[in-house]
Amino acid sequence: MNQPVLDSITSILKRTYHTEIVVLNGKKLPEKAFVNIKSPRYRADSLLIELSKNRPDSIGFILGITSKDISTTKRGLDGNIKKPKSKYTDWGVFGLGYKSGTSCIISTFRLKNVKTDLFISRVQKISVHEIGHNLGLDHCETEKCVMQDAVETISTVDSEGFKLCEKCYRKI
C-alpha cells in the first residue's frame, strides 16, 4: 500500500471515529485462506479470523488491507446461500467486517484501474464502512450514508457519502 493511500485511510478513520489510528507492519496472507473456486482468491472470513488472532491487545479493532482478491459466501436473510449457489458460494467483495467484531478487511483488487482520486475515495469509504460494522452498525437505508449496502456494485459505493448519517452516528 503506498503511503499517500494509507495516509488517506488513517485520516478518514480518525475524522469519522475520533480515535487514534496505529499502522502495523504488513504480513503475508495465510495460505490456508487461499481458494480457487471460481478464480484465485482469499476467503475474507478466514482472513478476519487471522487478523483477530494476531491483533495486539492494545488495539481495539484491526483493519487489514490487501491488493489480492477476497471473497465470502453471500447468504440471504434466512441464512441460506443465495441463489444461484454457483454465483454466491464464492462471491468477490470489496471488504468484509462483522457486526460487533474486532477485525475487518478491505481489498483494492476490484477498485483499481481508475484515477487516483476515485481510488482513494473508494478505499476510504469501504474502510469506514467495514469498521462501522465492527462497531455494531448494520447496513443503512439512508441515502448517502457510508453504511449503505453496496448491493453488488461499485457504483453504489461511488454515490454514497463519506460520512455516517445522524442515525448511525448516534448508535456508536
mmCIF file with all atom_site columns, C-alpha atoms in Angstrom:
data_model
loop_
_atom_site.group_PDB
_atom_site.id
_atom_site.type_symbol
_atom_site.label_atom_id
_atom_site.label_alt_id
_atom_site.label_comp_id
_atom_site.label_asym_id
_atom_site.label_entity_id
_atom_site.label_seq_id
_atom_site.pdbx_PDB_ins_code
_atom_site.Cartn_x
_atom_site.Cartn_y
_atom_site.Cartn_z
_atom_site.occupancy
_atom_site.B_iso_or_equiv
_atom_site.pdbx_formal_charge
_atom_site.auth_seq_id
_atom_site.auth_comp_id
_atom_site.auth_asym_id
_atom_site.auth_atom_id
_atom_site.pdbx_PDB_model_num
ATOM 1   C CA . MET A 1 1   ? 0.000   0.000   0.000   1.00 0.00 ? 1   MET A CA 1
ATOM 2   C CA . ASN A 1 2   ? 1.556   3.270   -0.987  1.00 0.00 ? 2   ASN A CA 1
ATOM 3   C CA . GLN A 1 3   ? 1.918   5.881   1.753   1.00 0.00 ? 3   GLN A CA 1
ATOM 4   C CA . PRO A 1 4   ? -0.486  8.552   0.387   1.00 0.00 ? 4   PRO A CA 1
ATOM 5   C CA . VAL A 1 5   ? -3.313  5.978   0.141   1.00 0.00 ? 5   VAL A CA 1
ATOM 6   C CA . LEU A 1 6   ? -2.535  4.632   3.615   1.00 0.00 ? 6   LEU A CA 1
ATOM 7   C CA . ASP A 1 7   ? -2.446  8.191   4.977   1.00 0.00 ? 7   ASP A CA 1
ATOM 8   C CA . SER A 1 8   ? -5.854  8.899   3.396   1.00 0.00 ? 8   SER A CA 1
ATOM 9   C CA . ILE A 1 9   ? -7.352  5.847   5.111   1.00 0.00 ? 9   ILE A CA 1
ATOM 10  C CA . THR A 1 10  ? -5.937  6.742   8.527   1.00 0.00 ? 10  THR A CA 1
ATOM 11  C CA . SER A 1 11  ? -7.097  10.342  8.090   1.00 0.00 ? 11  SER A CA 1
ATOM 12  C CA . ILE A 1 12  ? -10.727 9.443   7.257   1.00 0.00 ? 12  ILE A CA 1
ATOM 13  C CA . LEU A 1 13  ? -10.886 6.899   10.095  1.00 0.00 ? 13  LEU A CA 1
ATOM 14  C CA . LYS A 1 14  ? -9.581  9.490   12.582  1.00 0.00 ? 14  LYS A CA 1
ATOM 15  C CA . ARG A 1 15  ? -12.113 12.083  11.389  1.00 0.00 ? 15  ARG A CA 1
ATOM 16  C CA . THR A 1 16  ? -15.036 9.675   11.353  1.00 0.00 ? 16  THR A CA 1
ATOM 17  C CA . TYR A 1 17  ? -14.462 7.758   14.568  1.00 0.00 ? 17  TYR A CA 1
ATOM 18  C CA . HIS A 1 18  ? -12.425 10.307  16.577  1.00 0.00 ? 18  HIS A CA 1
ATOM 19  C CA . THR A 1 19  ? -9.840  7.789   17.663  1.00 0.00 ? 19  THR A CA 1
ATOM 20  C CA . GLU A 1 20  ? -6.143  7.107   17.439  1.00 0.00 ? 20  GLU A CA 1
ATOM 21  C CA . ILE A 1 21  ? -5.042  5.031   14.446  1.00 0.00 ? 21  ILE A CA 1
ATOM 22  C CA . VAL A 1 22  ? -1.970  2.784   14.602  1.00 0.00 ? 22  VAL A CA 1
ATOM 23  C CA . VAL A 1 23  ? -0.421  1.392   11.422  1.00 0.00 ? 23  VAL A CA 1
ATOM 24  C CA . LEU A 1 24  ? 1.126   -2.045  11.874  1.00 0.00 ? 24  LEU A CA 1
ATOM 25  C CA . ASN A 1 25  ? 3.688   -3.762  9.657   1.00 0.00 ? 25  ASN A CA 1
ATOM 26  C CA . GLY A 1 26  ? 2.388   -5.800  6.745   1.00 0.00 ? 26  GLY A CA 1
ATOM 27  C CA . LYS A 1 27  ? 2.075   -9.573  6.891   1.00 0.00 ? 27  LYS A CA 1
ATOM 28  C CA . LYS A 1 28  ? 1.859   -12.247 4.237   1.00 0.00 ? 28  LYS A CA 1
ATOM 29  C CA . LEU A 1 29  ? -1.640  -13.618 3.641   1.00 0.00 ? 29  LEU A CA 1
ATOM 30  C CA . PRO A 1 30  ? -2.077  -17.098 5.135   1.00 0.00 ? 30  PRO A CA 1
ATOM 31  C CA . GLU A 1 31  ? -2.082  -19.864 2.523   1.00 0.00 ? 31  GLU A CA 1
ATOM 32  C CA . LYS A 1 32  ? -4.910  -21.636 4.348   1.00 0.00 ? 32  LYS A CA 1
ATOM 33  C CA . ALA A 1 33  ? -7.208  -18.729 3.373   1.00 0.00 ? 33  ALA A CA 1
ATOM 34  C CA . PHE A 1 34  ? -6.466  -19.225 -0.355  1.00 0.00 ? 34  PHE A CA 1
ATOM 35  C CA . VAL A 1 35  ? -9.132  -20.807 -2.585  1.00 0.00 ? 35  VAL A CA 1
ATOM 36  C CA . ASN A 1 36  ? -9.518  -21.280 -6.306  1.00 0.00 ? 36  ASN A CA 1
ATOM 37  C CA . ILE A 1 37  ? -13.230 -21.978 -6.700  1.00 0.00 ? 37  ILE A CA 1
ATOM 38  C CA . LYS A 1 38  ? -14.180 -19.510 -9.450  1.00 0.00 ? 38  LYS A CA 1
ATOM 39  C CA . SER A 1 39  ? -10.871 -17.667 -9.536  1.00 0.00 ? 39  SER A CA 1
ATOM 40  C CA . PRO A 1 40  ? -7.794  -17.364 -7.281  1.00 0.00 ? 40  PRO A CA 1
ATOM 41  C CA . ARG A 1 41  ? -8.928  -15.548 -4.139  1.00 0.00 ? 41  ARG A CA 1
ATOM 42  C CA . TYR A 1 42  ? -8.564  -15.417 -0.390  1.00 0.00 ? 42  TYR A CA 1
ATOM 43  C CA . ARG A 1 43  ? -11.537 -16.125 1.838   1.00 0.00 ? 43  ARG A CA 1
ATOM 44  C CA . ALA A 1 44  ? -12.306 -12.909 3.691   1.00 0.00 ? 44  ALA A CA 1
ATOM 45  C CA . ASP A 1 45  ? -13.844 -14.703 6.692   1.00 0.00 ? 45  ASP A CA 1
ATOM 46  C CA . SER A 1 46  ? -10.620 -16.714 7.176   1.00 0.00 ? 46  SER A CA 1
ATOM 47  C CA . LEU A 1 47  ? -8.579  -13.517 6.956   1.00 0.00 ? 47  LEU A CA 1
ATOM 48  C CA . LEU A 1 48  ? -10.765 -11.924 9.655   1.00 0.00 ? 48  LEU A CA 1
ATOM 49  C CA . ILE A 1 49  ? -10.024 -14.836 11.986  1.00 0.00 ? 49  ILE A CA 1
ATOM 50  C CA . GLU A 1 50  ? -6.281  -14.458 11.372  1.00 0.00 ? 50  GLU A CA 1
ATOM 51  C CA . LEU A 1 51  ? -6.440  -10.690 11.910  1.00 0.00 ? 51  LEU A CA 1
ATOM 52  C CA . SER A 1 52  ? -8.321  -11.173 15.200  1.00 0.00 ? 52  SER A CA 1
ATOM 53  C CA . LYS A 1 53  ? -5.830  -13.783 16.402  1.00 0.00 ? 53  LYS A CA 1
ATOM 54  C CA . ASN A 1 54  ? -2.894  -11.501 15.632  1.00 0.00 ? 54  ASN A CA 1
ATOM 55  C CA . ARG A 1 55  ? -4.461  -8.255  16.898  1.00 0.00 ? 55  ARG A CA 1
ATOM 56  C CA . PRO A 1 56  ? -2.304  -6.727  19.647  1.00 0.00 ? 56  PRO A CA 1
ATOM 57  C CA . ASP A 1 57  ? -4.130  -6.454  22.992  1.00 0.00 ? 57  ASP A CA 1
ATOM 58  C CA . SER A 1 58  ? -3.579  -2.693  22.983  1.00 0.00 ? 58  SER A CA 1
ATOM 59  C CA . ILE A 1 59  ? -5.649  -2.294  19.799  1.00 0.00 ? 59  ILE A CA 1
ATOM 60  C CA . GLY A 1 60  ? -9.460  -2.457  19.833  1.00 0.00 ? 60  GLY A CA 1
ATOM 61  C CA . PHE A 1 61  ? -10.056 -3.050  16.133  1.00 0.00 ? 61  PHE A CA 1
ATOM 62  C CA . ILE A 1 62  ? -7.874  -4.070  13.224  1.00 0.00 ? 62  ILE A CA 1
ATOM 63  C CA . LEU A 1 63  ? -8.385  -3.292  9.542   1.00 0.00 ? 63  LEU A CA 1
ATOM 64  C CA . GLY A 1 64  ? -6.472  -5.434  7.057   1.00 0.00 ? 64  GLY A CA 1
ATOM 65  C CA . ILE A 1 65  ? -5.773  -4.069  3.598   1.00 0.00 ? 65  ILE A CA 1
ATOM 66  C CA . THR A 1 66  ? -4.801  -6.269  0.667   1.00 0.00 ? 66  THR A CA 1
ATOM 67  C CA . SER A 1 67  ? -4.441  -5.949  -3.077  1.00 0.00 ? 67  SER A CA 1
ATOM 68  C CA . LYS A 1 68  ? -5.459  -9.598  -3.521  1.00 0.00 ? 68  LYS A CA 1
ATOM 69  C CA . ASP A 1 69  ? -8.992  -10.609 -4.458  1.00 0.00 ? 69  ASP A CA 1
ATOM 70  C CA . ILE A 1 70  ? -11.148 -11.650 -1.489  1.00 0.00 ? 70  ILE A CA 1
ATOM 71  C CA . SER A 1 71  ? -14.456 -13.485 -1.292  1.00 0.00 ? 71  SER A CA 1
ATOM 72  C CA . THR A 1 72  ? -17.135 -14.713 1.033   1.00 0.00 ? 72  THR A CA 1
ATOM 73  C CA . THR A 1 73  ? -20.310 -16.771 0.798   1.00 0.00 ? 73  THR A CA 1
ATOM 74  C CA . LYS A 1 74  ? -23.292 -14.496 0.298   1.00 0.00 ? 74  LYS A CA 1
ATOM 75  C CA . ARG A 1 75  ? -26.328 -15.556 2.307   1.00 0.00 ? 75  ARG A CA 1
ATOM 76  C CA . GLY A 1 76  ? -29.928 -14.413 2.391   1.00 0.00 ? 76  GLY A CA 1
ATOM 77  C CA . LEU A 1 77  ? -31.834 -13.290 5.479   1.00 0.00 ? 77  LEU A CA 1
ATOM 78  C CA . ASP A 1 78  ? -32.755 -16.933 6.123   1.00 0.00 ? 78  ASP A CA 1
ATOM 79  C CA . GLY A 1 79  ? -29.052 -17.863 6.458   1.00 0.00 ? 79  GLY A CA 1
ATOM 80  C CA . ASN A 1 80  ? -29.007 -19.999 3.327   1.00 0.00 ? 80  ASN A CA 1
ATOM 81  C CA . ILE A 1 81  ? -26.683 -19.351 0.404   1.00 0.00 ? 81  ILE A CA 1
ATOM 82  C CA . LYS A 1 82  ? -28.361 -17.001 -2.067  1.00 0.00 ? 82  LYS A CA 1
ATOM 83  C CA . LYS A 1 83  ? -29.355 -18.447 -5.404  1.00 0.00 ? 83  LYS A CA 1
ATOM 84  C CA . PRO A 1 84  ? -27.891 -19.267 -7.781  1.00 0.00 ? 84  PRO A CA 1
ATOM 85  C CA . LYS A 1 85  ? -25.423 -21.015 -5.471  1.00 0.00 ? 85  LYS A CA 1
ATOM 86  C CA . SER A 1 86  ? -22.804 -21.141 -8.228  1.00 0.00 ? 86  SER A CA 1
ATOM 87  C CA . LYS A 1 87  ? -22.718 -17.330 -8.161  1.00 0.00 ? 87  LYS A CA 1
ATOM 88  C CA . TYR A 1 88  ? -22.851 -16.714 -4.410  1.00 0.00 ? 88  TYR A CA 1
ATOM 89  C CA . THR A 1 89  ? -20.833 -19.572 -2.862  1.00 0.00 ? 89  THR A CA 1
ATOM 90  C CA . ASP A 1 90  ? -17.597 -17.716 -3.640  1.00 0.00 ? 90  ASP A CA 1
ATOM 91  C CA . TRP A 1 91  ? -18.662 -14.088 -4.016  1.00 0.00 ? 91  TRP A CA 1
ATOM 92  C CA . GLY A 1 92  ? -15.942 -11.469 -4.594  1.00 0.00 ? 92  GLY A CA 1
ATOM 93  C CA . VAL A 1 93  ? -16.212 -8.483  -2.253  1.00 0.00 ? 93  VAL A CA 1
ATOM 94  C CA . PHE A 1 94  ? -14.661 -5.040  -1.705  1.00 0.00 ? 94  PHE A CA 1
ATOM 95  C CA . GLY A 1 95  ? -14.428 -5.659  2.030   1.00 0.00 ? 95  GLY A CA 1
ATOM 96  C CA . LEU A 1 96  ? -15.844 -7.603  4.944   1.00 0.00 ? 96  LEU A CA 1
ATOM 97  C CA . GLY A 1 97  ? -16.453 -6.790  8.571   1.00 0.00 ? 97  GLY A CA 1
ATOM 98  C CA . TYR A 1 98  ? -18.758 -8.495  11.028  1.00 0.00 ? 98  TYR A CA 1
ATOM 99  C CA . LYS A 1 99  ? -21.118 -6.608  13.274  1.00 0.00 ? 99  LYS A CA 1
ATOM 100 C CA . SER A 1 100 ? -19.541 -6.226  16.695  1.00 0.00 ? 100 SER A CA 1
ATOM 101 C CA . GLY A 1 101 ? -16.335 -7.923  15.549  1.00 0.00 ? 101 GLY A CA 1
ATOM 102 C CA . THR A 1 102 ? -12.755 -6.836  16.159  1.00 0.00 ? 102 THR A CA 1
ATOM 103 C CA . SER A 1 103 ? -11.403 -7.209  12.637  1.00 0.00 ? 103 SER A CA 1
ATOM 104 C CA . CYS A 1 104 ? -12.312 -6.261  9.113   1.00 0.00 ? 104 CYS A CA 1
ATOM 105 C CA . ILE A 1 105 ? -10.599 -6.362  5.751   1.00 0.00 ? 105 ILE A CA 1
ATOM 106 C CA . ILE A 1 106 ? -10.708 -4.431  2.515   1.00 0.00 ? 106 ILE A CA 1
ATOM 107 C CA . SER A 1 107 ? -9.308  -5.372  -0.865  1.00 0.00 ? 107 SER A CA 1
ATOM 108 C CA . THR A 1 108 ? -8.148  -2.936  -3.533  1.00 0.00 ? 108 THR A CA 1
ATOM 109 C CA . PHE A 1 109 ? -8.368  -5.670  -6.171  1.00 0.00 ? 109 PHE A CA 1
ATOM 110 C CA . ARG A 1 110 ? -11.779 -4.580  -7.528  1.00 0.00 ? 110 ARG A CA 1
ATOM 111 C CA . LEU A 1 111 ? -11.066 -0.862  -7.110  1.00 0.00 ? 111 LEU A CA 1
ATOM 112 C CA . LYS A 1 112 ? -8.076  -0.371  -9.377  1.00 0.00 ? 112 LYS A CA 1
ATOM 113 C CA . ASN A 1 113 ? -7.688  0.940   -12.920 1.00 0.00 ? 113 ASN A CA 1
ATOM 114 C CA . VAL A 1 114 ? -9.330  4.257   -12.071 1.00 0.00 ? 114 VAL A CA 1
ATOM 115 C CA . LYS A 1 115 ? -7.997  7.756   -11.450 1.00 0.00 ? 115 LYS A CA 1
ATOM 116 C CA . THR A 1 116 ? -6.171  8.202   -8.146  1.00 0.00 ? 116 THR A CA 1
ATOM 117 C CA . ASP A 1 117 ? -8.854  10.428  -6.584  1.00 0.00 ? 117 ASP A CA 1
ATOM 118 C CA . LEU A 1 118 ? -11.598 7.880   -7.280  1.00 0.00 ? 118 LEU A CA 1
ATOM 119 C CA . PHE A 1 119 ? -9.433  5.024   -5.991  1.00 0.00 ? 119 PHE A CA 1
ATOM 120 C CA . ILE A 1 120 ? -8.720  6.893   -2.737  1.00 0.00 ? 120 ILE A CA 1
ATOM 121 C CA . SER A 1 121 ? -12.399 7.791   -2.343  1.00 0.00 ? 121 SER A CA 1
ATOM 122 C CA . ARG A 1 122 ? -13.351 4.128   -2.691  1.00 0.00 ? 122 ARG A CA 1
ATOM 123 C CA . VAL A 1 123 ? -10.807 2.771   -0.201  1.00 0.00 ? 123 VAL A CA 1
ATOM 124 C CA . GLN A 1 124 ? -11.763 5.455   2.316   1.00 0.00 ? 124 GLN A CA 1
ATOM 125 C CA . LYS A 1 125 ? -15.500 4.725   2.087   1.00 0.00 ? 125 LYS A CA 1
ATOM 126 C CA . ILE A 1 126 ? -15.029 0.960   2.260   1.00 0.00 ? 126 ILE A CA 1
ATOM 127 C CA . SER A 1 127 ? -12.696 1.300   5.267   1.00 0.00 ? 127 SER A CA 1
ATOM 128 C CA . VAL A 1 128 ? -15.166 3.496   7.169   1.00 0.00 ? 128 VAL A CA 1
ATOM 129 C CA . HIS A 1 129 ? -17.995 1.107   6.212   1.00 0.00 ? 129 HIS A CA 1
ATOM 130 C CA . GLU A 1 130 ? -16.263 -2.072  7.433   1.00 0.00 ? 130 GLU A CA 1
ATOM 131 C CA . ILE A 1 131 ? -15.095 -0.518  10.716  1.00 0.00 ? 131 ILE A CA 1
ATOM 132 C CA . GLY A 1 132 ? -18.702 0.646   11.119  1.00 0.00 ? 132 GLY A CA 1
ATOM 133 C CA . HIS A 1 133 ? -19.805 -2.990  11.101  1.00 0.00 ? 133 HIS A CA 1
ATOM 134 C CA . ASN A 1 134 ? -17.196 -3.792  13.773  1.00 0.00 ? 134 ASN A CA 1
ATOM 135 C CA . LEU A 1 135 ? -18.701 -1.008  15.869  1.00 0.00 ? 135 LEU A CA 1
ATOM 136 C CA . GLY A 1 136 ? -22.131 -2.656  15.646  1.00 0.00 ? 136 GLY A CA 1
ATOM 137 C CA . LEU A 1 137 ? -23.684 -0.877  12.671  1.00 0.00 ? 137 LEU A CA 1
ATOM 138 C CA . ASP A 1 138 ? -25.936 -2.638  10.176  1.00 0.00 ? 138 ASP A CA 1
ATOM 139 C CA . HIS A 1 139 ? -26.408 -1.573  6.578   1.00 0.00 ? 139 HIS A CA 1
ATOM 140 C CA . CYS A 1 140 ? -28.352 1.680   6.433   1.00 0.00 ? 140 CYS A CA 1
ATOM 141 C CA . GLU A 1 141 ? -31.088 2.758   4.052   1.00 0.00 ? 141 GLU A CA 1
ATOM 142 C CA . THR A 1 142 ? -30.376 6.495   4.471   1.00 0.00 ? 142 THR A CA 1
ATOM 143 C CA . GLU A 1 143 ? -29.294 7.995   1.164   1.00 0.00 ? 143 GLU A CA 1
ATOM 144 C CA . LYS A 1 144 ? -25.589 8.951   1.083   1.00 0.00 ? 144 LYS A CA 1
ATOM 145 C CA . CYS A 1 145 ? -24.794 7.214   4.403   1.00 0.00 ? 145 CYS A CA 1
ATOM 146 C CA . VAL A 1 146 ? -21.474 5.387   4.148   1.00 0.00 ? 146 VAL A CA 1
ATOM 147 C CA . MET A 1 147 ? -23.177 2.367   5.755   1.00 0.00 ? 147 MET A CA 1
ATOM 148 C CA . GLN A 1 148 ? -25.430 1.764   2.739   1.00 0.00 ? 148 GLN A CA 1
ATOM 149 C CA . ASP A 1 149 ? -25.197 -1.745  1.291   1.00 0.00 ? 149 ASP A CA 1
ATOM 150 C CA . ALA A 1 150 ? -23.144 -1.792  -1.929  1.00 0.00 ? 150 ALA A CA 1
ATOM 151 C CA . VAL A 1 151 ? -25.846 -4.054  -3.431  1.00 0.00 ? 151 VAL A CA 1
ATOM 152 C CA . GLU A 1 152 ? -23.315 -5.847  -5.619  1.00 0.00 ? 152 GLU A CA 1
ATOM 153 C CA . THR A 1 153 ? -21.967 -2.826  -7.493  1.00 0.00 ? 153 THR A CA 1
ATOM 154 C CA . ILE A 1 154 ? -19.164 -0.301  -7.119  1.00 0.00 ? 154 ILE A CA 1
ATOM 155 C CA . SER A 1 155 ? -21.438 2.473   -8.393  1.00 0.00 ? 155 SER A CA 1
ATOM 156 C CA . THR A 1 156 ? -23.292 2.355   -5.046  1.00 0.00 ? 156 THR A CA 1
ATOM 157 C CA . VAL A 1 157 ? -20.008 2.981   -3.235  1.00 0.00 ? 157 VAL A CA 1
ATOM 158 C CA . ASP A 1 158 ? -19.238 5.843   -5.613  1.00 0.00 ? 158 ASP A CA 1
ATOM 159 C CA . SER A 1 159 ? -22.595 7.511   -4.986  1.00 0.00 ? 159 SER A CA 1
ATOM 160 C CA . GLU A 1 160 ? -22.581 7.241   -1.181  1.00 0.00 ? 160 GLU A CA 1
ATOM 161 C CA . GLY A 1 161 ? -21.097 9.886   1.050   1.00 0.00 ? 161 GLY A CA 1
ATOM 162 C CA . PHE A 1 162 ? -18.024 9.706   3.272   1.00 0.00 ? 162 PHE A CA 1
ATOM 163 C CA . LYS A 1 163 ? -19.956 10.139  6.495   1.00 0.00 ? 163 LYS A CA 1
ATOM 164 C CA . LEU A 1 164 ? -22.288 8.246   8.754   1.00 0.00 ? 164 LEU A CA 1
ATOM 165 C CA . CYS A 1 165 ? -25.846 9.549   8.790   1.00 0.00 ? 165 CYS A CA 1
ATOM 166 C CA . GLU A 1 166 ? -27.109 11.014  12.070  1.00 0.00 ? 166 GLU A CA 1
ATOM 167 C CA . LYS A 1 167 ? -28.934 7.778   12.961  1.00 0.00 ? 167 LYS A CA 1
ATOM 168 C CA . CYS A 1 168 ? -25.814 5.621   12.506  1.00 0.00 ? 168 CYS A CA 1
ATOM 169 C CA . TYR A 1 169 ? -23.580 8.142   14.257  1.00 0.00 ? 169 TYR A CA 1
ATOM 170 C CA . ARG A 1 170 ? -25.834 8.102   17.344  1.00 0.00 ? 170 ARG A CA 1
ATOM 171 C CA . LYS A 1 171 ? -25.587 4.285   17.528  1.00 0.00 ? 171 LYS A CA 1
ATOM 172 C CA . ILE A 1 172 ? -21.845 4.363   18.033  1.00 0.00 ? 172 ILE A CA 1
#
